[in-house]
PDB file of C-alpha atoms in Angstrom:
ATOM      1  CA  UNK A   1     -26.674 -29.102   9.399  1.00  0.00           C
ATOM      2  CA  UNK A   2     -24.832 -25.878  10.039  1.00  0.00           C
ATOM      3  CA  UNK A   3     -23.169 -24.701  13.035  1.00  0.00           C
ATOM      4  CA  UNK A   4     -24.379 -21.974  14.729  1.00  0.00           C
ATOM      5  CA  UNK A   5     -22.378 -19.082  15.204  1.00  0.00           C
ATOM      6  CA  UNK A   6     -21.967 -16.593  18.422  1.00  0.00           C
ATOM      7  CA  UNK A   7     -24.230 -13.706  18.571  1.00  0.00           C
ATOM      8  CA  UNK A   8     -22.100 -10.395  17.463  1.00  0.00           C
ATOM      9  CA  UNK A   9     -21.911  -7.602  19.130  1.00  0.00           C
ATOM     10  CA  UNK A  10     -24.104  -4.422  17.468  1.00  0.00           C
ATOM     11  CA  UNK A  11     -20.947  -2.349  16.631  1.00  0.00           C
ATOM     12  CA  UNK A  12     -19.749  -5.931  15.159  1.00  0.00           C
ATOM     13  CA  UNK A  13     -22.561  -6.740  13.527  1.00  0.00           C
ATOM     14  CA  UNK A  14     -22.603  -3.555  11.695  1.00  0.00           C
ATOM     15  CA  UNK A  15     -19.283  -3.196  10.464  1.00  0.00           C
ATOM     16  CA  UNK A  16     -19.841  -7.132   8.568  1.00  0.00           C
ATOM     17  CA  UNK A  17     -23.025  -5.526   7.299  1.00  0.00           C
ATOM     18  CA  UNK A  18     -20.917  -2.857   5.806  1.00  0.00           C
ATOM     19  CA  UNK A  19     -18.108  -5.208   4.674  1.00  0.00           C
ATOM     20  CA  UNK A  20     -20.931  -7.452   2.907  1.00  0.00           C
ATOM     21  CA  UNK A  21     -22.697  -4.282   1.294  1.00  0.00           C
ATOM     22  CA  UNK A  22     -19.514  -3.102  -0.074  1.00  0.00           C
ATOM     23  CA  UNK A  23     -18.543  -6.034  -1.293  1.00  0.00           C
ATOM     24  CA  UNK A  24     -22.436  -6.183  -2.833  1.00  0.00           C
ATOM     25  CA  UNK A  25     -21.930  -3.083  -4.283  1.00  0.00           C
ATOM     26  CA  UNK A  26     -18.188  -3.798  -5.894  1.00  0.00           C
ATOM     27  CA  UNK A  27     -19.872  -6.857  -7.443  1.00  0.00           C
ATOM     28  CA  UNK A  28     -22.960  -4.393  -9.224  1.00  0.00           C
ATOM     29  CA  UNK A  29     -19.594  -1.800 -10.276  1.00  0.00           C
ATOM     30  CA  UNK A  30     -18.135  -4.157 -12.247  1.00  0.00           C
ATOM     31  CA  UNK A  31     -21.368  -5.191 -13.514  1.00  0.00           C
ATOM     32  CA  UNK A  32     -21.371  -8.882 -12.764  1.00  0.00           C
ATOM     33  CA  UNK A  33     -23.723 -11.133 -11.627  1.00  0.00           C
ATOM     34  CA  UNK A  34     -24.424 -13.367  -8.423  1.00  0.00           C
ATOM     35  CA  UNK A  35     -24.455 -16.390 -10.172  1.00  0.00           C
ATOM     36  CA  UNK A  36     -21.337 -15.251 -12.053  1.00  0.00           C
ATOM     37  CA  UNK A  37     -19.406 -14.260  -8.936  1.00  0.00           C
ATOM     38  CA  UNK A  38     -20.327 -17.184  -6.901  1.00  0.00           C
ATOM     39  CA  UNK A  39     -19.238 -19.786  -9.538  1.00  0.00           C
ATOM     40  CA  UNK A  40     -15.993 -18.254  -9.591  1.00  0.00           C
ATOM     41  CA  UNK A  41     -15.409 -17.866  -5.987  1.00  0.00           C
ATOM     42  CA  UNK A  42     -16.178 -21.594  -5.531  1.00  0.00           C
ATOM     43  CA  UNK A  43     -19.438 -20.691  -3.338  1.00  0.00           C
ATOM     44  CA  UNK A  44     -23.374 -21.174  -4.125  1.00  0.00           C
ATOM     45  CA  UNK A  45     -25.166 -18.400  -4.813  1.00  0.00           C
ATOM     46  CA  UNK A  46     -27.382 -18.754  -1.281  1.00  0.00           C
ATOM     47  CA  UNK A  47     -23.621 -18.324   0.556  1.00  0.00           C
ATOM     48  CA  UNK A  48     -22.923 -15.189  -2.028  1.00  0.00           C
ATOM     49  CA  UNK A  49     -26.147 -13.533  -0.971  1.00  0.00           C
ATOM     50  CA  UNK A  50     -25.487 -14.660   3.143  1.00  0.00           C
ATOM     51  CA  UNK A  51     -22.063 -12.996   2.825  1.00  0.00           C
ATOM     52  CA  UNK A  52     -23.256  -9.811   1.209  1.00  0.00           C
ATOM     53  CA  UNK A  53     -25.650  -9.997   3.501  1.00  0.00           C
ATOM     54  CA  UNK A  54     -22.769  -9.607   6.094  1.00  0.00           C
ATOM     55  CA  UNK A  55     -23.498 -13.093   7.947  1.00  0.00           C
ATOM     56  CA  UNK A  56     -21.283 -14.057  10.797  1.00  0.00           C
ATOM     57  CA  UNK A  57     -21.484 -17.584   9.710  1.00  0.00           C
ATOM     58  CA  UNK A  58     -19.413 -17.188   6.516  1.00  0.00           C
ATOM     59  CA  UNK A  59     -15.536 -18.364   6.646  1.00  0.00           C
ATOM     60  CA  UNK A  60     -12.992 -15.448   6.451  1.00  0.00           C
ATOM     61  CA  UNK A  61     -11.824 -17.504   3.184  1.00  0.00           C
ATOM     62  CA  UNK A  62     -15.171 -16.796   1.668  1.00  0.00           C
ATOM     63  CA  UNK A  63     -15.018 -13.536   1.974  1.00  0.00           C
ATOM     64  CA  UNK A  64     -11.364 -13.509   0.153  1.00  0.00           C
ATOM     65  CA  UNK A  65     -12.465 -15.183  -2.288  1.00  0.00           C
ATOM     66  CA  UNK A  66     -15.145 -12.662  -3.206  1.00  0.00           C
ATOM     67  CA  UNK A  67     -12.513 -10.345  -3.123  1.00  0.00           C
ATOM     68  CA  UNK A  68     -10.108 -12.012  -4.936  1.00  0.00           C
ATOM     69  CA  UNK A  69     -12.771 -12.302  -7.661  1.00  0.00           C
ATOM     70  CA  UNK A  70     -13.401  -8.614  -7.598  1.00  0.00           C
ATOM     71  CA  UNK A  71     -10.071  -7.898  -7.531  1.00  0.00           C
ATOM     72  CA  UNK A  72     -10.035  -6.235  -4.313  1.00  0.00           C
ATOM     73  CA  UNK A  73      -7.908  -8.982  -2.382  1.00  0.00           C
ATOM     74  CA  UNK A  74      -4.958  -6.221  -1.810  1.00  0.00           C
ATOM     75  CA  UNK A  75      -7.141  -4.635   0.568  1.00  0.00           C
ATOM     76  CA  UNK A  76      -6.973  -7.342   3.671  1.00  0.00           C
ATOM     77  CA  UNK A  77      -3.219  -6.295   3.381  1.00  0.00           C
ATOM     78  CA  UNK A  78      -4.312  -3.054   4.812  1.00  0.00           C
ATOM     79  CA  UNK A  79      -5.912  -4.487   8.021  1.00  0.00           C
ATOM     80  CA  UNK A  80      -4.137  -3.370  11.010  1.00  0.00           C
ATOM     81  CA  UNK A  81      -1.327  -2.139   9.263  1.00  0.00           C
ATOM     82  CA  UNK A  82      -1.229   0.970  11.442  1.00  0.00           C
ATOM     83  CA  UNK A  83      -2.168  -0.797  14.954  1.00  0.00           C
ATOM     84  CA  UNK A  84      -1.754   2.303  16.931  1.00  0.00           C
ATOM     85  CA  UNK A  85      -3.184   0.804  20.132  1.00  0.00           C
ATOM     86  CA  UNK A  86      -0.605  -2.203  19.824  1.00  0.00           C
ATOM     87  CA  UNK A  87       2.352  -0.311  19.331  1.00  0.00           C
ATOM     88  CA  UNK A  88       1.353   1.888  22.543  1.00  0.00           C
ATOM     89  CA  UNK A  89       0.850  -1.654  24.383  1.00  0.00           C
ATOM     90  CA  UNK A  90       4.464  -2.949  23.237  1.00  0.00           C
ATOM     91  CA  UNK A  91       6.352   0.289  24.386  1.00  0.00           C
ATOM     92  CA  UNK A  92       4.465   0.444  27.491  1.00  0.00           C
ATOM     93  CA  UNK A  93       5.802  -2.949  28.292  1.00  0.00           C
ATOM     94  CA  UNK A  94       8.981  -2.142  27.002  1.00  0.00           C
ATOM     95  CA  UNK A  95       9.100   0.473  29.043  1.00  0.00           C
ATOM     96  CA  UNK A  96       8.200  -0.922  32.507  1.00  0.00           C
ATOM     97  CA  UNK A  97       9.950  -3.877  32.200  1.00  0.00           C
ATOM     98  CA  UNK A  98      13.271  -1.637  31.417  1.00  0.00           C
ATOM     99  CA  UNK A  99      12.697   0.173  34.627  1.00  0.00           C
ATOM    100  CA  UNK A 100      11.664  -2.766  36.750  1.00  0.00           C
ATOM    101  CA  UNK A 101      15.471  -4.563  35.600  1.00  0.00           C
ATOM    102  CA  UNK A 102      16.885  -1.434  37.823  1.00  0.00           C
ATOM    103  CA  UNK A 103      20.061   0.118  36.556  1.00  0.00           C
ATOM    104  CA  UNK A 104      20.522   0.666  32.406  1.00  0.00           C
ATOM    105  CA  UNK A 105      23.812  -0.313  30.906  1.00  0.00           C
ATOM    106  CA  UNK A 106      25.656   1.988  28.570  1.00  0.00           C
ATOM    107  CA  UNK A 107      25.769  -0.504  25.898  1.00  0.00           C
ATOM    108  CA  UNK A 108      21.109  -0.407  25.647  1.00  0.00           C
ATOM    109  CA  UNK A 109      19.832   1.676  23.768  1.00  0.00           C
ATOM    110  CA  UNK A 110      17.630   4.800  25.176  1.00  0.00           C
ATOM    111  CA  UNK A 111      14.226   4.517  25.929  1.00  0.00           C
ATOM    112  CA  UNK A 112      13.135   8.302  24.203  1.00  0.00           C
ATOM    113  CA  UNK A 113      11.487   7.078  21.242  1.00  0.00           C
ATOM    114  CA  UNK A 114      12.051  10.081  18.465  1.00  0.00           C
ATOM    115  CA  UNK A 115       9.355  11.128  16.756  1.00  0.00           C
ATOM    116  CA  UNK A 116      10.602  10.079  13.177  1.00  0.00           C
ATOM    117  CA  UNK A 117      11.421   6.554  13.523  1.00  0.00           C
ATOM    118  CA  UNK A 118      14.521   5.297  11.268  1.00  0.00           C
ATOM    119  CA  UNK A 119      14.548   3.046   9.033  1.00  0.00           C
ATOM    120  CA  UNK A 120      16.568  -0.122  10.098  1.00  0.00           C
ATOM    121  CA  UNK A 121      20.179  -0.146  10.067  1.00  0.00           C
ATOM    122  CA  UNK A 122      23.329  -2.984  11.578  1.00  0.00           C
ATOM    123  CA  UNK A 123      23.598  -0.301  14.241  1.00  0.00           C
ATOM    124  CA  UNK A 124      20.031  -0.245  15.475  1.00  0.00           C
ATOM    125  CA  UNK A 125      18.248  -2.771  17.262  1.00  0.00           C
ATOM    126  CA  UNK A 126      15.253  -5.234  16.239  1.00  0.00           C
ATOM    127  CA  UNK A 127      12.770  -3.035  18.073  1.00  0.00           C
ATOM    128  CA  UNK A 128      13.993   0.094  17.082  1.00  0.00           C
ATOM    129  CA  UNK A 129      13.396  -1.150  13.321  1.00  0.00           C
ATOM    130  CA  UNK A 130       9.924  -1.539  14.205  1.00  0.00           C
ATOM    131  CA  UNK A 131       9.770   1.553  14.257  1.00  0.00           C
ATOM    132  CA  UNK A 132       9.429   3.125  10.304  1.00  0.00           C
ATOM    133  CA  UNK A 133       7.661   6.173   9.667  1.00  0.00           C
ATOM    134  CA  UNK A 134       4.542   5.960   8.777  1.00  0.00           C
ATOM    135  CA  UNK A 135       5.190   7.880   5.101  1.00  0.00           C
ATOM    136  CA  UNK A 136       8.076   5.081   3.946  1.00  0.00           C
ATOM    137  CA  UNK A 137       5.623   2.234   4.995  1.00  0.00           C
ATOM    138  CA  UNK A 138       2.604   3.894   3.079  1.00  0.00           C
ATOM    139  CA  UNK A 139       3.920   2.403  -0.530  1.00  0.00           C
ATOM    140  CA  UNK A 140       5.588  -0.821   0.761  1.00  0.00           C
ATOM    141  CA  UNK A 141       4.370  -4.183   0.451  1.00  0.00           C
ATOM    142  CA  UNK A 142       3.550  -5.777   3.662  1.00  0.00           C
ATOM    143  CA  UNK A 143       4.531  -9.408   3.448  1.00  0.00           C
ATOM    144  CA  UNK A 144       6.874 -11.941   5.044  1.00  0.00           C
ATOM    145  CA  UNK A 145       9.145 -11.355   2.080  1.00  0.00           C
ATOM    146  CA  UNK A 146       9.377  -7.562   2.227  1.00  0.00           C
ATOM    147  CA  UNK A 147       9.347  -7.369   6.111  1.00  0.00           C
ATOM    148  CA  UNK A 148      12.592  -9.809   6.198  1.00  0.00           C
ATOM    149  CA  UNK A 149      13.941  -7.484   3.348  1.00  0.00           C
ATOM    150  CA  UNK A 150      13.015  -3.999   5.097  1.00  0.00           C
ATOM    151  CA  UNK A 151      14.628  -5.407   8.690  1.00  0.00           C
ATOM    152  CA  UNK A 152      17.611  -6.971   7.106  1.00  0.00           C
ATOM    153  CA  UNK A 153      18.630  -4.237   4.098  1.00  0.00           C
ATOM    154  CA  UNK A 154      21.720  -2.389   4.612  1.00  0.00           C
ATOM    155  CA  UNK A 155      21.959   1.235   5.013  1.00  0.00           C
ATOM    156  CA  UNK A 156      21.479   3.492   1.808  1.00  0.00           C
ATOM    157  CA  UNK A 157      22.825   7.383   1.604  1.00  0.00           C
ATOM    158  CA  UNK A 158      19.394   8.198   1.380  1.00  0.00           C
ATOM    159  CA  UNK A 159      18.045   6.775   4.797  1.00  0.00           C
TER     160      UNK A 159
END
């Protein structure tokens, strides 16, 4: 017997609808069938039709695995690659708890976050290199590989 899952949210509900119908419609693109797709995700054909269907009761692993066989598994690396929202949330805290220590010492670095953000470099600190602009990180691969590489590469003339 299956678990049941928690109710979603309408705004929630809608946006694994629209996940499931474009992953519906990437299957009918490439012209191949349920049956085909299923057998090759590992899946029956009832959970193929209950995840295009955008069902909250399908495993996240399903759903990569459609993707995977569509050839669209790239794409989860793009989820909240630009978390905006978090970013504000980590420098406000970085912020208020560098004021609530009192005085600064010469030796931290300032608090005015430019605009551009740098690249990372032995002179700049961990959280600074957090800070990449947004063009450099559009081609780069996001995994644990290349974000060790990108925080740990020495300086180039270009950067």
């Amino acid at each position: 017997m299956a678990r049941r899952t928690s109710p979603l949210l309408p705004k929630v509900a809608r946006l694994l609808n629209d996940l499931g119908e474009r992953l519906k419609l990437a299957r009918l693109r490439r012209r191949l069938t349920a049956k085909l797709v299923a057998e090759r995700a590992g899946m029956s054909v009832m959970t193929l039709r209950s995840l295009e269907a955008g069902s909250a009761g399908v495993t996240m692993g399903a759903y990569l695995s459609v993707m995977h066989v569509l050839g669209l598994e790239q794409d989860l690396n793009l989820l909240g690659s630009t978390d905006e929202r978090g970013y504000r949330l980590q420098d406000s805290r970085l912020l208020s708890s560098k004021t609530s220590l009192g005085k600064k010492s010469a030796s931290e670095p300032s608090l005015d976050i430019p605009k551009q953000r740098k690249l990372p470099t032995s002179h700049t600190s961990v959280i600074e290199a957090a800070y990449v602009s947004q063009d450099k990180l559009k081609n780069f691969p996001m995994n644990t590989h290349s974000l060790s590489e990108l925080l740990t590469r020495k300086p180039s003339q270009g950067t």
